[in-house]
GROMACS .gro file of C-alpha atoms in nm:
model
  429
    1MET     CA    1  -6.109   9.595  -8.424
    2PRO     CA    2  -5.765   9.424  -8.404
    3VAL     CA    3  -5.739   9.104  -8.201
    4PRO     CA    4  -5.505   9.163  -7.904
    5GLU     CA    5  -5.194   8.951  -7.878
    6SER     CA    6  -5.191   8.681  -7.614
    7PRO     CA    7  -4.961   8.747  -7.317
    8SER     CA    8  -4.597   8.698  -7.409
    9ILE     CA    9  -4.389   8.431  -7.236
   10VAL     CA   10  -4.016   8.423  -7.175
   11ILE     CA   11  -3.836   8.098  -7.102
   12LYS     CA   12  -3.562   8.241  -6.886
   13GLY     CA   13  -3.207   8.135  -6.812
   14GLY     CA   14  -3.185   7.810  -7.006
   15ARG     CA   15  -2.930   7.640  -7.228
   16VAL     CA   16  -3.079   7.605  -7.576
   17ILE     CA   17  -2.990   7.281  -7.757
   18ASP     CA   18  -3.127   7.201  -8.102
   19ALA     CA   19  -3.007   7.074  -8.440
   20THR     CA   20  -2.800   7.390  -8.493
   21GLY     CA   21  -2.597   7.357  -8.176
   22GLU     CA   22  -2.594   7.491  -7.823
   23ARG     CA   23  -2.606   7.839  -7.668
   24THR     CA   24  -2.725   8.013  -7.353
   25ALA     CA   25  -3.031   8.226  -7.430
   26ASP     CA   26  -3.374   8.337  -7.320
   27VAL     CA   27  -3.663   8.249  -7.553
   28VAL     CA   28  -3.968   8.472  -7.601
   29VAL     CA   29  -4.295   8.324  -7.728
   30VAL     CA   30  -4.595   8.522  -7.854
   31ASP     CA   31  -4.909   8.383  -8.021
   32GLY     CA   32  -4.767   8.038  -8.071
   33ARG     CA   33  -4.435   8.136  -8.223
   34ILE     CA   34  -4.087   8.216  -8.108
   35THR     CA   35  -4.035   8.591  -8.147
   36ALA     CA   36  -3.689   8.635  -7.996
   37VAL     CA   37  -3.391   8.431  -7.879
   38GLY     CA   38  -3.118   8.617  -7.694
   39ALA     CA   39  -2.982   8.757  -7.370
   40ASP     CA   40  -3.173   8.944  -7.099
   41LEU     CA   41  -3.516   8.919  -7.261
   42SER     CA   42  -3.841   8.990  -7.081
   43ALA     CA   43  -4.212   8.921  -7.130
   44ASP     CA   44  -4.549   8.927  -6.955
   45ARG     CA   45  -4.494   8.583  -6.803
   46THR     CA   46  -4.173   8.406  -6.706
   47LEU     CA   47  -4.105   8.033  -6.709
   48ASP     CA   48  -3.792   7.954  -6.512
   49ALA     CA   49  -3.537   7.747  -6.706
   50SER     CA   50  -3.235   7.803  -6.483
   51GLY     CA   51  -3.013   7.496  -6.485
   52CYS     CA   52  -3.224   7.352  -6.765
   53ILE     CA   53  -3.207   7.266  -7.134
   54VAL     CA   54  -3.451   7.436  -7.370
   55ALA     CA   55  -3.513   7.210  -7.669
   56PRO     CA   56  -3.758   7.141  -7.948
   57GLY     CA   57  -4.048   6.932  -7.820
   58LEU     CA   58  -4.000   6.557  -7.835
   59VAL     CA   59  -4.176   6.348  -8.101
   60ASP     CA   60  -4.278   5.986  -8.044
   61ILE     CA   61  -4.309   5.782  -8.359
   62HIS     CA   62  -4.461   5.479  -8.184
   63THR     CA   63  -4.745   5.532  -7.933
   64HIS     CA   64  -5.036   5.300  -7.854
   65LEU     CA   65  -5.331   5.511  -7.742
   66ARG     CA   66  -5.579   5.218  -7.739
   67GLU     CA   67  -5.876   5.438  -7.834
   68PRO     CA   68  -6.103   5.331  -7.997
   69GLY     CA   69  -6.174   4.995  -7.842
   70LYS     CA   70  -5.966   4.959  -7.526
   71GLU     CA   71  -6.032   5.279  -7.337
   72GLU     CA   72  -5.997   5.096  -7.007
   73ALA     CA   73  -5.622   5.087  -7.075
   74GLU     CA   74  -5.574   5.432  -7.228
   75THR     CA   75  -5.750   5.712  -7.413
   76VAL     CA   76  -5.616   5.967  -7.655
   77GLU     CA   77  -5.647   6.230  -7.383
   78THR     CA   78  -5.470   6.037  -7.106
   79GLY     CA   79  -5.197   5.919  -7.340
   80ALA     CA   80  -5.141   6.269  -7.471
   81ARG     CA   81  -5.125   6.408  -7.117
   82GLY     CA   82  -4.857   6.156  -7.028
   83ALA     CA   83  -4.673   6.250  -7.347
   84ALA     CA   84  -4.676   6.619  -7.255
   85LEU     CA   85  -4.542   6.536  -6.909
   86GLY     CA   86  -4.265   6.343  -7.082
   87GLY     CA   87  -4.171   6.644  -7.297
   88TYR     CA   88  -4.351   6.534  -7.614
   89THR     CA   89  -4.532   6.785  -7.830
   90ALA     CA   90  -4.625   6.529  -8.096
   91ILE     CA   91  -4.705   6.158  -8.093
   92LEU     CA   92  -4.797   5.912  -8.367
   93ALA     CA   93  -5.083   5.680  -8.276
   94MET     CA   94  -5.038   5.318  -8.384
   95PRO     CA   95  -5.320   5.152  -8.580
   96ASN     CA   96  -5.378   4.836  -8.373
   97THR     CA   97  -5.694   4.974  -8.218
   98THR     CA   98  -6.038   4.804  -8.220
   99PRO     CA   99  -6.141   4.852  -8.496
  100ALA     CA  100  -5.802   4.892  -8.661
  101MET     CA  101  -5.707   5.226  -8.815
  102ASP     CA  102  -5.739   5.080  -9.164
  103SER     CA  103  -5.986   5.329  -9.306
  104ALA     CA  104  -6.029   5.703  -9.337
  105ALA     CA  105  -6.324   5.690  -9.095
  106VAL     CA  106  -6.127   5.543  -8.803
  107VAL     CA  107  -5.825   5.764  -8.875
  108GLN     CA  108  -6.052   6.069  -8.870
  109GLN     CA  109  -6.201   5.957  -8.537
  110VAL     CA  110  -5.857   5.946  -8.377
  111LEU     CA  111  -5.757   6.280  -8.528
  112ASP     CA  112  -6.078   6.437  -8.395
  113LEU     CA  113  -6.014   6.297  -8.046
  114GLY     CA  114  -5.670   6.452  -8.055
  115ARG     CA  115  -5.776   6.806  -8.143
  116THR     CA  116  -5.804   6.918  -7.779
  117ALA     CA  117  -5.516   6.705  -7.648
  118PRO     CA  118  -5.214   6.864  -7.475
  119CYS     CA  119  -4.985   6.745  -7.756
  120ASP     CA  120  -5.035   6.708  -8.130
  121VAL     CA  121  -5.177   6.365  -8.208
  122TYR     CA  122  -5.102   6.223  -8.552
  123ALA     CA  123  -5.233   5.896  -8.692
  124SER     CA  124  -5.061   5.610  -8.867
  125GLY     CA  125  -5.261   5.381  -9.090
  126ALA     CA  126  -5.267   5.005  -9.130
  127ILE     CA  127  -5.095   4.855  -9.433
  128THR     CA  128  -5.356   4.582  -9.468
  129VAL     CA  129  -5.726   4.557  -9.385
  130GLY     CA  130  -5.769   4.458  -9.022
  131ARG     CA  131  -5.389   4.425  -9.003
  132ALA     CA  132  -5.455   4.071  -9.127
  133GLY     CA  133  -5.194   4.077  -9.404
  134GLU     CA  134  -5.436   3.963  -9.673
  135GLN     CA  135  -5.570   4.274  -9.848
  136LEU     CA  136  -5.417   4.619  -9.889
  137ALA     CA  137  -5.588   4.892  -9.688
  138PRO     CA  138  -5.705   5.207  -9.872
  139MET     CA  139  -5.381   5.395  -9.809
  140ALA     CA  140  -5.463   5.674 -10.055
  141GLU     CA  141  -5.778   5.766  -9.860
  142MET     CA  142  -5.585   5.778  -9.535
  143ALA     CA  143  -5.296   5.967  -9.696
  144ALA     CA  144  -5.548   6.231  -9.803
  145LEU     CA  145  -5.611   6.293  -9.430
  146GLY     CA  146  -5.239   6.353  -9.375
  147VAL     CA  147  -5.126   6.001  -9.281
  148ARG     CA  148  -4.759   5.967  -9.378
  149LEU     CA  149  -4.662   5.638  -9.215
  150PHE     CA  150  -4.835   5.302  -9.251
  151THR     CA  151  -4.774   4.989  -9.043
  152ASP     CA  152  -4.950   4.675  -8.926
  153ASP     CA  153  -4.767   4.722  -8.596
  154GLY     CA  154  -4.822   4.434  -8.359
  155ALA     CA  155  -4.791   4.206  -8.660
  156GLY     CA  156  -4.547   4.185  -8.946
  157VAL     CA  157  -4.674   4.158  -9.303
  158GLN     CA  158  -4.596   3.790  -9.362
  159SER     CA  159  -4.643   3.761  -9.738
  160ASN     CA  160  -4.347   3.866  -9.951
  161ALA     CA  161  -4.575   3.941 -10.243
  162MET     CA  162  -4.814   4.147 -10.029
  163MET     CA  163  -4.528   4.351  -9.887
  164ARG     CA  164  -4.391   4.416 -10.234
  165ARG     CA  165  -4.734   4.536 -10.351
  166ALA     CA  166  -4.764   4.759 -10.044
  167MET     CA  167  -4.422   4.912 -10.112
  168GLU     CA  168  -4.505   4.981 -10.475
  169TYR     CA  169  -4.834   5.142 -10.371
  170ALA     CA  170  -4.664   5.347 -10.098
  171THR     CA  171  -4.392   5.467 -10.337
  172GLY     CA  172  -4.658   5.615 -10.563
  173LEU     CA  173  -4.820   5.791 -10.267
  174GLY     CA  174  -4.491   5.925 -10.132
  175VAL     CA  175  -4.546   5.771  -9.787
  176THR     CA  176  -4.334   5.553  -9.558
  177LEU     CA  177  -4.402   5.193  -9.460
  178ALA     CA  178  -4.299   5.084  -9.110
  179GLN     CA  179  -4.252   4.720  -9.028
  180HIS     CA  180  -4.293   4.517  -8.712
  181CYS     CA  181  -4.035   4.255  -8.808
  182GLU     CA  182  -4.150   3.916  -8.690
  183ASP     CA  183  -4.176   3.589  -8.882
  184ASP     CA  184  -4.483   3.414  -8.739
  185ALA     CA  185  -4.367   3.071  -8.850
  186LEU     CA  186  -4.054   3.101  -8.638
  187CYS     CA  187  -4.186   3.276  -8.330
  188GLY     CA  188  -4.541   3.145  -8.302
  189GLY     CA  189  -4.610   3.037  -7.945
  190GLY     CA  190  -4.305   3.217  -7.807
  191HIS     CA  191  -4.340   3.457  -7.516
  192MET     CA  192  -3.982   3.576  -7.457
  193HIS     CA  193  -3.643   3.565  -7.628
  194GLU     CA  194  -3.531   3.214  -7.719
  195GLY     CA  195  -3.207   3.157  -7.534
  196GLU     CA  196  -3.054   3.051  -7.208
  197TRP     CA  197  -3.320   3.215  -6.992
  198SER     CA  198  -3.618   3.074  -7.183
  199ALA     CA  199  -3.460   2.729  -7.146
  200ARG     CA  200  -3.406   2.776  -6.771
  201LEU     CA  201  -3.754   2.912  -6.714
  202GLY     CA  202  -3.940   2.669  -6.939
  203ILE     CA  203  -4.104   2.954  -7.131
  204PRO     CA  204  -4.131   2.904  -7.510
  205GLY     CA  205  -3.908   3.155  -7.687
  206GLN     CA  206  -3.887   3.364  -8.001
  207PRO     CA  207  -3.551   3.338  -8.181
  208ALA     CA  208  -3.367   3.649  -8.292
  209GLU     CA  209  -3.386   3.510  -8.646
  210ALA     CA  210  -3.762   3.572  -8.650
  211GLU     CA  211  -3.687   3.945  -8.654
  212GLU     CA  212  -3.380   3.926  -8.871
  213LEU     CA  213  -3.539   3.735  -9.161
  214MET     CA  214  -3.800   4.007  -9.206
  215VAL     CA  215  -3.541   4.283  -9.178
  216MET     CA  216  -3.343   4.109  -9.452
  217ARG     CA  217  -3.651   4.070  -9.672
  218ASP     CA  218  -3.766   4.429  -9.638
  219ILE     CA  219  -3.420   4.569  -9.709
  220ALA     CA  220  -3.427   4.365 -10.031
  221LEU     CA  221  -3.775   4.490 -10.118
  222ALA     CA  222  -3.674   4.850 -10.045
  223ARG     CA  223  -3.389   4.803 -10.293
  224LEU     CA  224  -3.634   4.659 -10.548
  225THR     CA  225  -3.909   4.921 -10.514
  226GLY     CA  226  -3.735   5.234 -10.386
  227CYS     CA  227  -3.991   5.258 -10.106
  228ARG     CA  228  -3.901   5.437  -9.782
  229VAL     CA  229  -3.902   5.173  -9.508
  230HIS     CA  230  -3.883   5.234  -9.134
  231PHE     CA  231  -3.788   4.945  -8.907
  232GLN     CA  232  -3.969   4.948  -8.575
  233HIS     CA  233  -3.823   4.852  -8.234
  234MET     CA  234  -3.504   4.686  -8.354
  235SER     CA  235  -3.369   4.447  -8.092
  236THR     CA  236  -3.095   4.218  -8.224
  237THR     CA  237  -2.728   4.246  -8.313
  238ARG     CA  238  -2.771   4.121  -8.669
  239SER     CA  239  -3.072   4.345  -8.736
  240VAL     CA  240  -2.863   4.649  -8.646
  241ALA     CA  241  -2.577   4.526  -8.866
  242MET     CA  242  -2.804   4.474  -9.168
  243ILE     CA  243  -2.958   4.819  -9.132
  244ARG     CA  244  -2.611   4.972  -9.101
  245GLU     CA  245  -2.513   4.809  -9.432
  246ALA     CA  246  -2.838   4.917  -9.600
  247ILE     CA  247  -2.786   5.279  -9.500
  248ALA     CA  248  -2.425   5.266  -9.621
  249ALA     CA  249  -2.556   5.137  -9.955
  250GLY     CA  250  -2.783   5.441  -9.986
  251LEU     CA  251  -3.115   5.262  -9.938
  252PRO     CA  252  -3.408   5.470  -9.805
  253VAL     CA  253  -3.433   5.297  -9.466
  254THR     CA  254  -3.454   5.428  -9.110
  255ALA     CA  255  -3.477   5.251  -8.777
  256GLU     CA  256  -3.587   5.303  -8.420
  257ALA     CA  257  -3.500   5.148  -8.085
  258THR     CA  258  -3.716   5.153  -7.776
  259THR     CA  259  -3.587   5.246  -7.434
  260HIS     CA  260  -3.654   4.897  -7.298
  261HIS     CA  261  -3.442   4.737  -7.568
  262PHE     CA  262  -3.137   4.933  -7.456
  263THR     CA  263  -3.198   4.916  -7.081
  264LEU     CA  264  -3.332   4.566  -7.007
  265THR     CA  265  -3.235   4.208  -7.096
  266HIS     CA  266  -3.416   3.872  -7.105
  267ALA     CA  267  -3.273   3.795  -6.761
  268GLU     CA  268  -3.547   4.020  -6.618
  269CYS     CA  269  -3.800   3.749  -6.711
  270ALA     CA  270  -3.652   3.524  -6.438
  271SER     CA  271  -3.913   3.677  -6.207
  272TYR     CA  272  -4.195   3.547  -6.431
  273ASP     CA  273  -4.337   3.899  -6.402
  274PRO     CA  274  -4.541   3.987  -6.713
  275LEU     CA  275  -4.429   4.349  -6.678
  276TYR     CA  276  -4.119   4.231  -6.865
  277LYS     CA  277  -4.316   4.069  -7.146
  278VAL     CA  278  -4.288   4.278  -7.461
  279ASN     CA  279  -4.285   4.223  -7.837
  280PRO     CA  280  -4.020   4.194  -7.974
  281PRO     CA  281  -3.893   4.038  -7.652
  282LEU     CA  282  -3.613   4.161  -7.432
  283ARG     CA  283  -3.289   4.020  -7.575
  284THR     CA  284  -2.936   3.941  -7.456
  285ALA     CA  285  -2.677   4.175  -7.310
  286ASP     CA  286  -2.488   4.154  -7.641
  287ASP     CA  287  -2.801   4.264  -7.827
  288VAL     CA  288  -2.846   4.555  -7.588
  289ALA     CA  289  -2.486   4.659  -7.653
  290ALA     CA  290  -2.547   4.638  -8.030
  291VAL     CA  291  -2.857   4.857  -8.005
  292LYS     CA  292  -2.660   5.113  -7.804
  293ALA     CA  293  -2.384   5.104  -8.065
  294GLY     CA  294  -2.644   5.157  -8.338
  295LEU     CA  295  -2.774   5.462  -8.156
  296ALA     CA  296  -2.422   5.593  -8.106
  297ASP     CA  297  -2.320   5.571  -8.473
  298GLY     CA  298  -2.655   5.685  -8.612
  299THR     CA  299  -2.760   5.352  -8.764
  300ILE     CA  300  -3.060   5.374  -8.534
  301GLY     CA  301  -3.159   5.738  -8.559
  302ILE     CA  302  -3.472   5.733  -8.345
  303ILE     CA  303  -3.561   5.649  -7.987
  304ALA     CA  304  -3.927   5.546  -7.968
  305THR     CA  305  -4.137   5.460  -7.665
  306ASP     CA  306  -4.363   5.183  -7.799
  307HIS     CA  307  -4.587   5.307  -7.516
  308ALA     CA  308  -4.820   5.010  -7.467
  309PRO     CA  309  -5.063   5.045  -7.177
  310HIS     CA  310  -5.264   4.746  -7.054
  311ALA     CA  311  -5.535   4.722  -6.792
  312ALA     CA  312  -5.404   4.579  -6.464
  313GLU     CA  313  -5.617   4.265  -6.476
  314THR     CA  314  -5.458   4.163  -6.808
  315LYS     CA  315  -5.099   4.222  -6.695
  316GLU     CA  316  -5.168   4.017  -6.382
  317LEU     CA  317  -5.235   3.704  -6.586
  318PRO     CA  318  -4.971   3.428  -6.606
  319PHE     CA  319  -4.670   3.515  -6.823
  320ASP     CA  320  -4.784   3.309  -7.121
  321GLN     CA  321  -5.133   3.461  -7.113
  322ALA     CA  322  -5.054   3.826  -7.042
  323PRO     CA  323  -5.034   4.071  -7.333
  324PRO     CA  324  -4.695   4.216  -7.428
  325GLY     CA  325  -4.620   4.583  -7.370
  326MET     CA  326  -4.489   4.849  -7.133
  327LEU     CA  327  -4.553   5.215  -7.058
  328GLY     CA  328  -4.294   5.452  -7.202
  329LEU     CA  329  -4.397   5.813  -7.257
  330GLU     CA  330  -4.307   5.952  -6.915
  331THR     CA  331  -3.978   5.761  -6.874
  332ALA     CA  332  -3.820   5.763  -7.221
  333LEU     CA  333  -3.628   6.090  -7.192
  334ALA     CA  334  -3.489   6.011  -6.847
  335LEU     CA  335  -3.391   5.657  -6.946
  336ALA     CA  336  -3.206   5.788  -7.249
  337LEU     CA  337  -3.024   6.054  -7.046
  338THR     CA  338  -2.946   5.809  -6.765
  339GLU     CA  339  -2.847   5.500  -6.962
  340LEU     CA  340  -2.689   5.626  -7.285
  341ASP     CA  341  -2.334   5.757  -7.292
  342LEU     CA  342  -2.412   6.003  -7.571
  343PRO     CA  343  -2.398   6.382  -7.610
  344VAL     CA  344  -2.726   6.544  -7.508
  345GLN     CA  345  -2.771   6.687  -7.857
  346GLN     CA  346  -2.757   6.337  -8.007
  347VAL     CA  347  -3.012   6.208  -7.757
  348LEU     CA  348  -3.243   6.497  -7.839
  349ALA     CA  349  -3.199   6.438  -8.212
  350ALA     CA  350  -3.317   6.078  -8.165
  351LEU     CA  351  -3.614   6.193  -7.956
  352SER     CA  352  -3.715   6.504  -8.151
  353TRP     CA  353  -3.608   6.619  -8.495
  354ASN     CA  354  -3.517   6.279  -8.642
  355PRO     CA  355  -3.859   6.121  -8.575
  356ALA     CA  356  -4.031   6.444  -8.681
  357ARG     CA  357  -3.875   6.410  -9.026
  358VAL     CA  358  -3.967   6.042  -9.065
  359ILE     CA  359  -4.337   6.098  -8.994
  360GLY     CA  360  -4.355   6.416  -9.200
  361VAL     CA  361  -4.412   6.674  -8.925
  362GLY     CA  362  -4.074   6.843  -8.946
  363ASP     CA  363  -4.238   7.167  -9.056
  364THR     CA  364  -4.390   7.217  -8.709
  365HIS     CA  365  -4.198   6.991  -8.468
  366GLY     CA  366  -3.830   6.939  -8.399
  367LEU     CA  367  -3.739   7.271  -8.556
  368PRO     CA  368  -3.451   7.484  -8.427
  369VAL     CA  369  -3.530   7.717  -8.140
  370ALA     CA  370  -3.523   8.025  -8.360
  371GLU     CA  371  -3.727   8.338  -8.428
  372GLY     CA  372  -4.033   8.268  -8.640
  373ASN     CA  373  -4.058   7.896  -8.570
  374PRO     CA  374  -4.357   7.736  -8.395
  375ALA     CA  375  -4.314   7.729  -8.019
  376ASN     CA  376  -4.333   7.353  -7.967
  377LEU     CA  377  -4.075   7.329  -7.690
  378CYS     CA  378  -3.972   7.139  -7.382
  379VAL     CA  379  -3.760   7.250  -7.089
  380ILE     CA  380  -3.557   6.970  -6.929
  381ASP     CA  381  -3.381   6.965  -6.594
  382PRO     CA  382  -3.099   6.718  -6.672
  383GLU     CA  383  -2.996   6.683  -6.307
  384ALA     CA  384  -3.339   6.625  -6.156
  385ALA     CA  385  -3.344   6.288  -5.979
  386TRP     CA  386  -3.672   6.104  -5.941
  387THR     CA  387  -3.818   5.760  -5.874
  388VAL     CA  388  -4.048   5.590  -6.123
  389ASP     CA  389  -4.399   5.521  -5.993
  390GLY     CA  390  -4.652   5.376  -6.235
  391ALA     CA  391  -4.946   5.477  -6.017
  392ALA     CA  392  -4.839   5.842  -6.034
  393MET     CA  393  -4.832   5.852  -6.415
  394ALA     CA  394  -5.103   6.009  -6.628
  395SER     CA  395  -5.183   5.682  -6.805
  396ARG     CA  396  -5.489   5.482  -6.714
  397SER     CA  397  -5.252   5.187  -6.681
  398THR     CA  398  -4.954   5.130  -6.452
  399ASN     CA  399  -4.751   4.864  -6.636
  400THR     CA  400  -4.402   5.009  -6.615
  401PRO     CA  401  -4.107   4.770  -6.572
  402TYR     CA  402  -3.910   5.052  -6.409
  403GLN     CA  403  -4.119   5.077  -6.091
  404GLY     CA  404  -3.896   5.210  -5.812
  405ARG     CA  405  -3.602   5.282  -6.043
  406GLU     CA  406  -3.401   5.598  -5.980
  407LEU     CA  407  -3.357   5.811  -6.294
  408LYS     CA  408  -3.196   6.144  -6.374
  409GLY     CA  409  -3.351   6.406  -6.600
  410ARG     CA  410  -3.707   6.536  -6.593
  411VAL     CA  411  -3.925   6.775  -6.788
  412ARG     CA  412  -3.997   7.103  -6.614
  413HIS     CA  413  -4.212   7.273  -6.880
  414THR     CA  414  -4.372   7.178  -7.213
  415LEU     CA  415  -4.516   7.430  -7.458
  416LEU     CA  416  -4.752   7.329  -7.738
  417ALA     CA  417  -4.795   7.599  -8.002
  418GLY     CA  418  -4.682   7.849  -7.739
  419GLU     CA  419  -4.925   7.735  -7.470
  420PRO     CA  420  -4.770   7.600  -7.150
  421VAL     CA  421  -4.929   7.255  -7.112
  422VAL     CA  422  -4.683   7.145  -6.844
  423VAL     CA  423  -4.544   7.395  -6.592
  424GLY     CA  424  -4.311   7.297  -6.310
  425GLY     CA  425  -4.366   6.932  -6.393
  426GLU     CA  426  -4.743   6.959  -6.354
  427ALA     CA  427  -4.997   6.914  -6.634
  428GLN     CA  428  -5.201   7.228  -6.697
  429ARG     CA  429  -5.481   7.065  -6.896
   0.00000   0.00000   0.00000
């Protein structure tokens, strides 16, 4: 007996924007795939997209889900729900969990937790055992589970020789290494950017050079080994300039910027509020301008959230004791649309199809809105005005630095494999 088709859905009256361009069209979805894109289409169920943009689902290359180990701050389920509300259909979980995702067993645990989540949850793997920088993790075993990006995020691999070995190993596996660029010898004991505000406030700082030295080293090692290297949360003027030169030279490097590194500066720390403590730290206005310029010219091809939830009692500690990190999944799209003077298509590229390619999920996410492709989609109202409220977010944590900030642009619907997981701005599961 044939299995009946699921009810068809039409996303009606929207403006489709994807990597191929822009057009006004309805989109019909049946059994997880797009079956028609055109004018005056109908289906069993209608999702209103009038005044909205219909786009490939967003992809976050840098999400901290905390599970296993710190479920009081976030779980895979709550993080994924926040992602869906933010328009994401895929997120990449970072490996600095407890225990670290440095083995096939822990990677498999996270993948299993994500199977029923309202967005696709992918796993990164640690470069070194325990993210301690001393012994290579079994990358081949994790790659066999589909891991395509490895990072010790939260810590940079300090040893030049270890990083070279990791790159040579990764090249043979065909995977990408991502680096949290931070020289411990230069920034140890620092809690914000080293500059005029750290001097005024009496808070030990981290110099921009702590990031830039590792960027310089890893560009050189990418040249030596041919390894694909992705630079995480770039934050300084000279880092952006070095990556620009590396790309121009044809090296296999990519880079991301977080929303907070193009919307906030170290002056925010004048309040001594740990909500503004993040790693790498908030930098100068000139650095923010350089990051924006890198996004504009494509040097930085990806906008990442670095979604980093923390339990309230830890973020209420004194500045020098509180952990670094901010929420990001539900505000990233609106911050990008509000703060960046870029064409919408370029913003969507940085949030969707560019990161999808880097983490190896471009066969299912970030694809053009076209007949036959998987229906991983988001519908965005670019004119919707709203006020950020950490307590109203899906996360178990509330540590957003944008509390009370007015933003423009909000997700109306999100579809994962054709299933509406967010409808009218409300999570469906």
